[in-house]
Amino acid sequence: EPEVTQTPSHQVTQMGQEVILRCVPISNHLYFYWYRQILGQKVEFLVSFYNNEISEKSEIFDDQFSVERPDGSNFTLKIRSTKLEDSAMYFCASSLQGIGGYTFGSGTRLTVV
Amino acid sequence: QQQVKQSPQSLIVQKGGIPIINCAYENTAFDYFPWYQQFPGKGPALLIAIRPDVSEKKEGRFTISFNKSAKQFSLHIMDSQPGDSATYFCAANDRGTYKYIFGTGTRLKVLA
């Protein structure tokens, strides 16, 4: 069964450093997403991306965040200057037809120290 | 308006029992309601989903009941097994957007 692959599985970074979280969505999917889950809390939407541009973003997705699809297979989330409160599990997801049929990756646990 | 309220927060049942997890929403623009199962260290995995024109949907041991007038929906797990022990999230999609609003999750433990 096709999978969404995320790397790394765990990243530790110093406060103020830039991090890039990487995702390889399912190959024929057209819509891409990032969500985050602070430990023990609900999953929260960050951003959706379609046709090489952001289609929607949440209040959490401020100027410190950016997304990119640098080639035909990768989808990245960059956090420019990490804060302690950015510590969370970050999930990438993709879908073929927009809503419905989302597939989530296993996540990257980001720890900011 | 953008919230999905989920209860209970945690649930323990014996093997073979039927745990029921409930969700409620306010926004009438929500028109797609999936349930996700999440094991520790893994991403959420889609279990089953329903649209508001249907009152019930069954897939294997999982059933969604949907009450459009009350703006509530629930997940029933028939003949629950220890392998069903996980966190379950309900979610809703706002028509015209591609994002999900998730509930706060229910940690289910099924005792052997």
Coordinates of N, CA and C in Angstrom, one line a residue:
Chain A
E1 N 0.9 -1.2 0.0 CA 0.0 0.0 0.0 C 0.9 1.3 0.0
P2 N 0.5 2.3 -0.8 CA 1.4 3.5 -0.9 C 1.4 4.2 0.5
E3 N 2.6 4.8 0.7 CA 2.7 5.5 2.0 C 3.2 6.9 1.8
V4 N 3.0 7.7 2.8 CA 3.6 9.0 2.9 C 4.8 8.9 3.8
T5 N 6.0 9.2 3.3 CA 7.2 9.0 4.1 C 7.7 10.3 4.6
Q6 N 8.1 10.4 5.9 CA 8.6 11.6 6.5 C 10.0 11.3 7.1
T7 N 10.8 12.3 6.9 CA 12.2 12.2 7.5 C 12.6 13.6 8.1
P8 N 13.4 13.6 9.2 CA 13.7 12.5 10.0 C 12.5 12.1 10.9
S9 N 12.6 11.0 11.6 CA 11.6 10.6 12.5 C 11.6 11.5 13.8
H10 N 12.8 11.9 14.2 CA 13.0 12.7 15.4 C 14.1 13.7 15.1
Q11 N 13.8 15.0 15.4 CA 14.9 16.0 15.2 C 14.9 16.9 16.5
V12 N 16.1 17.1 17.0 CA 16.3 18.0 18.1 C 17.1 19.2 17.6
T13 N 16.6 20.4 18.0 CA 17.2 21.6 17.5 C 17.3 22.6 18.6
Q14 N 18.3 23.5 18.5 CA 18.4 24.6 19.4 C 17.4 25.7 19.1
M15 N 16.9 26.3 20.1 CA 15.9 27.5 19.9 C 16.6 28.5 19.0
G16 N 15.9 29.0 18.0 CA 16.4 30.0 17.1 C 17.0 29.5 15.8
Q17 N 17.2 28.2 15.8 CA 17.7 27.5 14.6 C 16.6 27.3 13.6
E18 N 17.0 27.1 12.4 CA 16.1 26.8 11.3 C 16.0 25.3 11.2
V19 N 14.8 24.8 10.9 CA 14.7 23.3 10.6 C 13.9 23.1 9.4
I20 N 14.2 22.0 8.7 CA 13.4 21.6 7.5 C 12.9 20.2 7.7
L21 N 11.6 20.1 7.7 CA 11.0 18.7 7.8 C 10.7 18.3 6.4
R22 N 11.0 17.0 6.1 CA 10.8 16.5 4.7 C 9.7 15.5 4.6
C23 N 9.1 15.4 3.5 CA 8.0 14.5 3.3 C 8.0 14.1 1.8
V24 N 7.8 12.8 1.6 CA 7.5 12.3 0.2 C 6.1 11.9 0.2
P25 N 5.2 12.6 -0.5 CA 3.8 12.2 -0.5 C 3.6 11.0 -1.5
I26 N 2.4 10.5 -1.5 CA 2.1 9.4 -2.4 C 2.2 10.0 -3.9
S27 N 2.8 9.2 -4.7 CA 3.2 9.8 -6.0 C 2.2 10.4 -6.9
N28 N 1.0 9.9 -6.9 CA 0.0 10.5 -7.8 C -1.0 11.5 -7.1
H29 N -0.7 11.8 -5.8 CA -1.5 12.7 -5.1 C -1.2 14.1 -5.5
L30 N -2.2 15.0 -5.4 CA -2.1 16.3 -5.9 C -2.2 17.4 -4.8
Y31 N -2.7 17.0 -3.6 CA -2.9 17.9 -2.5 C -2.0 17.5 -1.4
F32 N -1.4 18.5 -0.7 CA -0.4 18.2 0.3 C -0.7 19.1 1.5
Y33 N -0.4 18.5 2.7 CA -0.8 19.2 3.9 C 0.3 19.0 5.0
W34 N 0.3 19.9 5.9 CA 1.1 19.7 7.2 C 0.1 20.0 8.3
Y35 N 0.2 19.1 9.3 CA -0.5 19.2 10.6 C 0.5 19.1 11.7
R36 N 0.1 19.5 12.9 CA 1.0 19.3 14.0 C 0.2 18.8 15.2
Q37 N 0.8 18.1 16.1 CA 0.2 17.6 17.3 C 1.1 17.8 18.5
I38 N 0.8 18.7 19.3 CA 1.5 18.9 20.5 C 1.2 17.7 21.4
L39 N 2.2 17.3 22.2 CA 2.1 16.0 22.9 C 0.8 15.9 23.7
G40 N 0.0 14.9 23.4 CA -1.2 14.6 24.2 C -2.4 15.5 23.8
Q41 N -2.2 16.3 22.7 CA -3.3 17.2 22.3 C -3.8 16.8 21.0
K42 N -4.8 17.6 20.5 CA -5.4 17.2 19.2 C -4.5 17.6 18.0
V43 N -4.8 17.0 16.9 CA -4.1 17.3 15.7 C -4.6 18.6 15.1
E44 N -3.7 19.5 14.7 CA -4.1 20.8 14.3 C -3.6 21.1 12.8
F45 N -4.4 21.6 12.0 CA -4.1 22.0 10.7 C -3.1 23.2 10.6
L46 N -2.1 23.0 9.8 CA -1.2 24.1 9.5 C -1.4 24.7 8.1
V47 N -1.3 23.9 7.1 CA -1.3 24.5 5.7 C -1.7 23.4 4.7
S48 N -2.3 23.8 3.7 CA -2.6 23.0 2.5 C -1.9 23.6 1.3
F49 N -1.6 22.7 0.3 CA -0.7 23.1 -0.8 C -1.3 22.4 -2.0
Y50 N -1.5 23.1 -3.1 CA -2.0 22.5 -4.3 C -1.6 23.3 -5.5
N51 N -1.2 22.7 -6.6 CA -0.8 23.4 -7.8 C 0.3 24.4 -7.5
N52 N 1.3 23.9 -6.7 CA 2.5 24.7 -6.4 C 2.2 26.0 -5.6
E53 N 1.1 26.1 -4.9 CA 0.9 27.2 -4.0 C 0.1 26.9 -2.8
I54 N 0.2 27.7 -1.8 CA -0.6 27.5 -0.6 C -2.1 27.8 -0.9
S55 N -2.9 26.8 -0.6 CA -4.4 27.0 -0.8 C -5.1 27.5 0.5
E56 N -4.5 27.1 1.6 CA -5.1 27.6 2.9 C -4.1 27.4 4.0
K57 N -4.1 28.3 5.0 CA -3.2 28.2 6.1 C -4.0 28.6 7.4
S58 N -3.5 28.1 8.5 CA -4.1 28.5 9.8 C -3.4 29.6 10.4
E59 N -3.9 30.1 11.6 CA -3.3 31.2 12.3 C -1.9 30.8 12.8
I60 N -1.7 29.5 13.0 CA -0.5 29.0 13.6 C 0.6 29.2 12.5
F61 N 0.3 29.1 11.3 CA 1.3 29.1 10.1 C 1.6 30.6 9.9
D62 N 2.5 31.1 10.7 CA 2.8 32.6 10.6 C 4.1 32.7 9.7
D63 N 4.7 33.9 9.7 CA 5.8 34.1 8.8 C 7.1 33.3 9.1
Q64 N 7.1 32.6 10.2 CA 8.2 31.7 10.6 C 8.1 30.4 9.8
F65 N 7.0 30.1 9.2 CA 6.8 28.9 8.5 C 6.8 29.1 7.0
S66 N 7.2 28.1 6.3 CA 7.1 28.1 4.8 C 7.1 26.7 4.3
V67 N 6.5 26.5 3.2 CA 6.4 25.2 2.6 C 6.9 25.3 1.1
E68 N 7.4 24.2 0.6 CA 7.9 24.1 -0.7 C 7.8 22.7 -1.3
R69 N 7.6 22.7 -2.6 CA 7.7 21.4 -3.3 C 8.8 21.6 -4.3
P70 N 10.1 21.3 -3.8 CA 11.3 21.7 -4.6 C 11.4 20.9 -5.9
D71 N 10.8 19.7 -5.9 CA 10.9 18.8 -7.1 C 9.6 18.1 -7.2
G72 N 9.6 17.0 -8.0 CA 8.3 16.4 -8.2 C 7.9 15.4 -7.1
S73 N 8.8 15.2 -6.1 CA 8.5 14.2 -5.1 C 8.5 14.7 -3.7
N74 N 9.3 15.7 -3.4 CA 9.4 16.1 -2.0 C 8.5 17.3 -1.7
F75 N 8.1 17.3 -0.4 CA 7.3 18.4 0.1 C 7.9 18.8 1.5
T76 N 8.3 20.0 1.7 CA 9.0 20.4 2.9 C 8.3 21.5 3.7
L77 N 8.5 21.4 5.0 CA 8.1 22.4 5.9 C 9.3 23.0 6.5
K78 N 9.5 24.3 6.4 CA 10.6 25.0 7.0 C 10.1 25.9 8.2
I79 N 10.8 25.8 9.3 CA 10.6 26.7 10.4 C 11.8 27.5 10.5
R80 N 11.7 28.9 10.3 CA 12.9 29.7 10.2 C 13.7 29.9 11.5
S81 N 13.0 30.2 12.6 CA 13.7 30.4 13.8 C 12.8 29.8 14.9
T82 N 13.2 28.5 15.3 CA 12.4 27.7 16.1 C 12.2 28.3 17.5
K83 N 11.0 28.1 18.1 CA 10.8 28.5 19.5 C 10.5 27.2 20.3
L84 N 10.6 27.3 21.6 CA 10.3 26.1 22.4 C 8.9 25.6 22.1
E85 N 7.9 26.5 21.9 CA 6.5 26.0 21.7 C 6.3 25.4 20.3
D86 N 7.3 25.3 19.5 CA 7.2 24.6 18.2 C 7.5 23.1 18.4
S87 N 7.9 22.7 19.6 CA 8.1 21.3 19.9 C 6.7 20.6 19.7
A88 N 6.7 19.6 18.9 CA 5.4 18.9 18.5 C 5.8 17.8 17.6
M89 N 4.8 17.0 17.3 CA 4.9 16.0 16.2 C 4.3 16.7 15.0
Y90 N 5.0 16.6 13.9 CA 4.5 17.2 12.7 C 4.2 16.1 11.7
F91 N 3.0 16.2 11.2 CA 2.5 15.2 10.2 C 2.3 15.8 8.9
C92 N 2.8 15.1 7.9 CA 2.6 15.4 6.5 C 1.4 14.5 6.0
A93 N 0.6 15.0 5.1 CA -0.5 14.2 4.5 C -0.6 14.6 3.1
S94 N -1.2 13.6 2.3 CA -1.5 13.9 0.9 C -2.8 13.3 0.5
S95 N -3.4 13.8 -0.5 CA -4.7 13.3 -1.0 C -4.7 13.5 -2.5
L96 N -5.5 12.6 -3.2 CA -5.6 12.7 -4.6 C -6.7 13.8 -5.0
Q97 N -7.7 13.9 -4.3 CA -8.9 14.7 -4.7 C -9.3 15.7 -3.7
G98 N -8.3 16.3 -2.9 CA -8.7 17.3 -1.9 C -9.3 16.5 -0.7
I99 N -10.4 16.9 -0.2 CA -10.8 16.3 1.1 C -11.3 14.9 0.8
G100 N -11.1 14.0 1.8 CA -11.4 12.6 1.6 C -10.2 11.9 1.1
G101 N -9.9 10.8 1.8 CA -8.8 10.0 1.3 C -7.4 10.5 1.7
Y102 N -7.4 11.4 2.7 CA -6.1 11.8 3.2 C -5.3 10.6 3.7
T103 N -4.0 10.6 3.4 CA -3.1 9.6 4.0 C -2.0 10.4 4.7
F104 N -1.9 10.1 6.0 CA -0.9 10.7 6.9 C 0.4 9.9 6.9
G105 N 1.5 10.6 7.0 CA 2.8 10.0 7.3 C 2.9 9.7 8.8
S106 N 4.0 9.1 9.2 CA 4.2 8.7 10.6 C 4.7 9.8 11.5
G107 N 5.0 10.9 10.8 CA 5.4 12.1 11.6 C 6.9 12.3 11.9
T108 N 7.2 13.5 12.2 CA 8.5 13.9 12.7 C 8.3 14.6 14.0
R109 N 9.0 14.0 15.0 CA 8.9 14.6 16.4 C 10.0 15.7 16.4
L110 N 9.6 16.9 16.6 CA 10.5 18.0 16.7 C 10.6 18.4 18.1
T111 N 11.8 18.4 18.6 CA 12.1 18.9 20.0 C 13.0 20.1 19.9
V112 N 12.5 21.2 20.5 CA 13.3 22.5 20.5 C 13.8 22.7 21.9
V113 N 15.1 22.8 22.0 CA 15.7 22.9 23.4 C 16.4 24.3 23.6
Chain B
Q1 N -17.4 27.9 16.9 CA -18.0 27.4 15.6 C -17.1 26.4 14.9
Q2 N -15.8 26.6 15.0 CA -14.8 25.8 14.3 C -14.4 24.6 15.1
Q3 N -15.1 24.3 16.2 CA -14.6 23.2 17.1 C -15.4 22.0 16.8
V4 N -14.8 20.9 17.1 CA -15.4 19.6 17.2 C -15.2 19.1 18.6
K5 N -16.3 18.8 19.4 CA -16.1 18.4 20.8 C -16.3 16.9 20.8
Q6 N -15.3 16.3 21.5 CA -15.2 14.8 21.5 C -15.2 14.3 22.9
S7 N -16.0 13.2 23.2 CA -16.0 12.6 24.5 C -16.2 11.1 24.4
P8 N -15.8 10.4 25.4 CA -15.0 10.8 26.5 C -13.5 10.9 26.2
Q9 N -12.8 11.4 27.1 CA -11.4 11.6 26.9 C -10.6 10.2 26.9
S10 N -11.1 9.3 27.7 CA -10.6 8.0 27.8 C -11.7 7.0 28.1
L11 N -11.4 5.7 27.7 CA -12.4 4.7 27.8 C -11.7 3.4 28.0
I12 N -12.2 2.6 28.9 CA -11.7 1.2 29.1 C -12.8 0.3 29.0
V13 N -12.7 -0.8 28.1 CA -13.7 -1.8 28.0 C -13.1 -3.1 28.0
Q14 N -13.9 -4.1 28.3 CA -13.5 -5.5 28.2 C -13.5 -6.0 26.8
K15 N -12.7 -6.9 26.5 CA -12.7 -7.5 25.1 C -14.1 -8.0 24.8
G16 N -14.6 -7.7 23.6 CA -15.9 -8.0 23.2 C -17.0 -7.0 23.4
G17 N -16.6 -6.0 24.2 CA -17.5 -4.8 24.5 C -17.6 -3.9 23.3
I18 N -18.5 -3.0 23.4 CA -18.8 -2.0 22.3 C -18.5 -0.6 22.8
P19 N -17.3 -0.1 22.7 CA -17.0 1.3 23.1 C -17.7 2.2 22.1
I20 N -18.2 3.3 22.7 CA -18.9 4.3 21.9 C -18.2 5.7 22.1
I21 N -17.8 6.3 21.1 CA -17.1 7.6 21.2 C -18.0 8.7 20.5
N22 N -18.2 9.8 21.1 CA -19.2 10.8 20.6 C -18.5 12.1 20.2
C23 N -19.0 12.7 19.2 CA -18.5 14.0 18.8 C -19.7 14.9 18.4
A24 N -19.5 16.2 18.7 CA -20.6 17.2 18.4 C -19.9 18.4 17.7
Y25 N -20.7 19.1 16.9 CA -20.2 20.2 16.2 C -21.3 21.3 16.1
E26 N -20.9 22.5 15.8 CA -21.8 23.6 15.6 C -22.0 24.1 14.2
N27 N -20.8 24.0 13.4 CA -20.8 24.6 12.1 C -21.6 23.8 11.1
T28 N -22.7 24.3 10.6 CA -23.5 23.6 9.6 C -22.9 23.5 8.3
A29 N -21.7 24.2 8.1 CA -21.0 24.0 6.8 C -20.1 22.8 6.8
F30 N -20.0 22.1 7.9 CA -19.2 20.9 7.9 C -20.0 19.8 7.1
D31 N -19.3 19.2 6.2 CA -20.1 18.2 5.4 C -19.3 16.9 5.2
Y32 N -18.3 16.6 5.9 CA -17.6 15.3 5.8 C -17.0 15.0 7.1
F33 N -17.2 13.8 7.6 CA -16.9 13.5 9.0 C -16.1 12.2 9.0
P34 N -14.8 12.2 9.1 CA -14.0 11.0 9.2 C -13.6 10.7 10.6
W35 N -13.3 9.4 10.9 CA -12.8 9.0 12.1 C -11.4 8.4 11.8
Y36 N -10.4 8.8 12.7 CA -9.1 8.4 12.5 C -8.6 7.6 13.8
Q37 N -7.8 6.6 13.5 CA -7.2 5.8 14.6 C -5.7 6.1 14.6
Q38 N -5.2 6.3 15.8 CA -3.8 6.6 15.9 C -3.1 5.7 17.0
F39 N -2.1 4.9 16.6 CA -1.3 4.2 17.5 C -0.1 5.0 17.9
P40 N 0.5 4.7 19.1 CA 1.6 5.6 19.6 C 2.7 5.6 18.6
G41 N 3.2 6.8 18.3 CA 4.4 7.0 17.4 C 4.0 6.9 15.9
K42 N 2.7 6.8 15.6 CA 2.3 6.7 14.2 C 1.4 7.8 13.9
G43 N 1.2 8.0 12.6 CA 0.2 9.1 12.1 C -1.2 8.6 12.2
P44 N -2.2 9.5 12.2 CA -3.6 9.0 12.2 C -3.9 8.3 10.9
A45 N -4.7 7.2 11.0 CA -5.0 6.4 9.9 C -6.6 6.4 9.7
L46 N -7.0 6.7 8.5 CA -8.5 6.8 8.3 C -9.2 5.4 8.6
L47 N -10.2 5.5 9.4 CA -11.0 4.3 9.7 C -12.2 4.2 8.8
I48 N -13.0 5.2 8.9 CA -14.3 5.3 8.3 C -14.8 6.7 8.3
A49 N -15.6 7.1 7.3 CA -16.1 8.4 7.2 C -17.5 8.5 6.7
I50 N -18.2 9.6 6.9 CA -19.6 9.7 6.6 C -19.9 11.1 6.1
R51 N -20.9 11.2 5.3 CA -21.4 12.5 4.9 C -22.8 12.7 5.5
P52 N -23.3 13.9 5.7 CA -24.5 14.1 6.5 C -25.8 13.7 5.9
D53 N -25.8 13.2 4.6 CA -27.0 12.7 4.0 C -27.3 11.3 4.3
V54 N -26.4 10.7 5.2 CA -26.5 9.3 5.6 C -26.6 9.2 7.1
S55 N -27.4 8.4 7.7 CA -27.6 8.4 9.1 C -26.7 7.3 9.8
E56 N -26.2 6.4 9.0 CA -25.4 5.3 9.5 C -24.5 4.7 8.4
K57 N -23.3 4.4 8.8 CA -22.4 3.7 7.9 C -21.6 2.7 8.6
K58 N -21.5 1.5 8.0 CA -20.8 0.4 8.7 C -19.7 -0.1 7.8
E59 N -18.5 -0.3 8.4 CA -17.4 -0.9 7.7 C -16.7 -1.9 8.7
G60 N -17.0 -3.2 8.4 CA -16.4 -4.2 9.3 C -17.0 -4.1 10.7
R61 N -16.2 -4.0 11.7 CA -16.6 -3.8 13.1 C -16.9 -2.4 13.5
F62 N -16.6 -1.4 12.6 CA -16.8 0.0 12.9 C -18.0 0.6 12.3
T63 N -18.8 1.3 13.1 CA -20.1 1.9 12.6 C -20.1 3.4 13.1
I64 N -20.4 4.2 12.1 CA -20.7 5.6 12.5 C -22.2 5.8 12.5
S65 N -22.7 6.5 13.5 CA -24.1 6.9 13.6 C -24.1 8.4 13.5
F66 N -25.0 9.0 12.6 CA -24.9 10.4 12.4 C -26.3 11.0 12.6
N67 N -26.4 12.1 13.5 CA -27.7 12.7 13.7 C -27.5 14.2 13.3
K68 N -28.0 14.4 12.1 CA -27.8 15.8 11.5 C -28.5 16.9 12.3
S69 N -29.7 16.6 12.7 CA -30.4 17.7 13.4 C -29.8 18.0 14.8
A70 N -29.2 17.0 15.4 CA -28.5 17.3 16.7 C -27.1 17.7 16.5
K71 N -26.6 17.6 15.3 CA -25.2 17.9 15.0 C -24.3 17.1 15.8
Q72 N -24.5 15.8 15.8 CA -23.7 14.8 16.6 C -23.4 13.6 15.8
F73 N -22.3 13.0 16.0 CA -22.0 11.7 15.4 C -21.2 10.9 16.3
S74 N -21.2 9.6 16.1 CA -20.5 8.7 17.1 C -19.9 7.5 16.3
L75 N -18.9 7.0 17.0 CA -18.2 5.8 16.5 C -18.5 4.6 17.4
H76 N -19.0 3.5 16.9 CA -19.2 2.3 17.7 C -18.2 1.2 17.2
I77 N -17.5 0.5 18.1 CA -16.6 -0.5 17.7 C -17.2 -1.8 18.2
M78 N -17.7 -2.7 17.3 CA -18.3 -3.9 17.7 C -17.3 -5.0 18.1
D79 N -17.6 -5.8 19.0 CA -16.7 -6.9 19.4 C -15.2 -6.4 19.5
S80 N -15.0 -5.5 20.4 CA -13.7 -4.8 20.5 C -12.6 -5.8 20.9
Q81 N -11.4 -5.6 20.4 CA -10.3 -6.5 20.7 C -9.1 -5.7 21.3
P82 N -8.2 -6.3 22.0 CA -7.1 -5.6 22.5 C -6.3 -4.8 21.5
G83 N -6.3 -5.3 20.2 CA -5.6 -4.6 19.1 C -6.3 -3.3 18.7
D84 N -7.5 -3.1 19.2 CA -8.2 -1.8 18.9 C -7.7 -0.7 19.9
S85 N -6.9 -1.1 20.9 CA -6.4 -0.1 21.8 C -5.6 1.0 21.1
A86 N -6.1 2.2 21.1 CA -5.4 3.3 20.3 C -6.2 4.6 20.7
T87 N -5.7 5.7 20.1 CA -6.4 6.9 20.3 C -7.3 7.2 19.1
Y88 N -8.5 7.5 19.3 CA -9.4 7.8 18.2 C -9.8 9.2 18.1
F89 N -9.7 9.8 16.9 CA -10.1 11.2 16.7 C -11.2 11.2 15.7
C90 N -12.2 12.0 16.0 CA -13.2 12.4 15.0 C -12.7 13.7 14.4
A91 N -13.2 14.0 13.2 CA -12.8 15.2 12.5 C -14.0 15.7 11.6
A92 N -13.9 16.9 11.2 CA -14.9 17.4 10.3 C -14.2 18.3 9.2
N93 N -14.8 18.3 8.1 CA -14.3 19.2 7.0 C -15.3 20.3 6.7
D94 N -14.8 21.5 6.7 CA -15.6 22.7 6.3 C -15.7 22.7 4.8
R95 N -17.0 22.7 4.3 CA -17.2 22.6 2.9 C -16.5 23.8 2.2
G96 N -15.8 23.5 1.1 CA -15.1 24.5 0.4 C -13.6 24.7 0.8
T97 N -13.3 24.0 1.9 CA -11.8 24.0 2.3 C -11.3 22.5 2.2
Y98 N -10.0 22.4 2.3 CA -9.4 21.1 2.3 C -8.8 20.7 3.7
K99 N -9.2 21.4 4.7 CA -8.6 21.1 6.0 C -9.6 20.3 6.9
Y100 N -9.1 19.6 7.8 CA -9.9 18.9 8.8 C -9.8 19.7 10.1
I101 N -10.9 19.7 10.9 CA -10.9 20.2 12.3 C -11.0 18.9 13.1
F102 N -10.0 18.6 13.9 CA -10.0 17.4 14.7 C -10.6 17.6 16.1
G103 N -11.2 16.5 16.6 CA -11.6 16.5 18.0 C -10.4 16.3 18.9
T104 N -10.6 16.3 20.2 CA -9.5 16.2 21.1 C -9.0 14.8 21.3
G105 N -9.7 13.8 20.8 CA -9.2 12.4 20.9 C -9.7 11.7 22.1
T106 N -9.9 10.4 21.9 CA -10.3 9.4 22.9 C -9.3 8.3 23.0
R107 N -8.7 8.1 24.2 CA -7.8 7.0 24.3 C -8.6 5.8 24.8
L108 N -8.6 4.8 23.9 CA -9.3 3.6 24.2 C -8.4 2.5 24.6
K109 N -8.8 1.8 25.7 CA -8.0 0.6 26.1 C -9.0 -0.6 26.2
V110 N -8.7 -1.6 25.4 CA -9.5 -2.8 25.5 C -8.8 -3.9 26.2
L111 N -9.4 -4.4 27.3 CA -8.7 -5.3 28.2 C -8.9 -6.7 27.7
A112 N -7.9 -7.6 27.7 CA -8.0 -8.9 27.2 C -8.8 -9.8 28.1

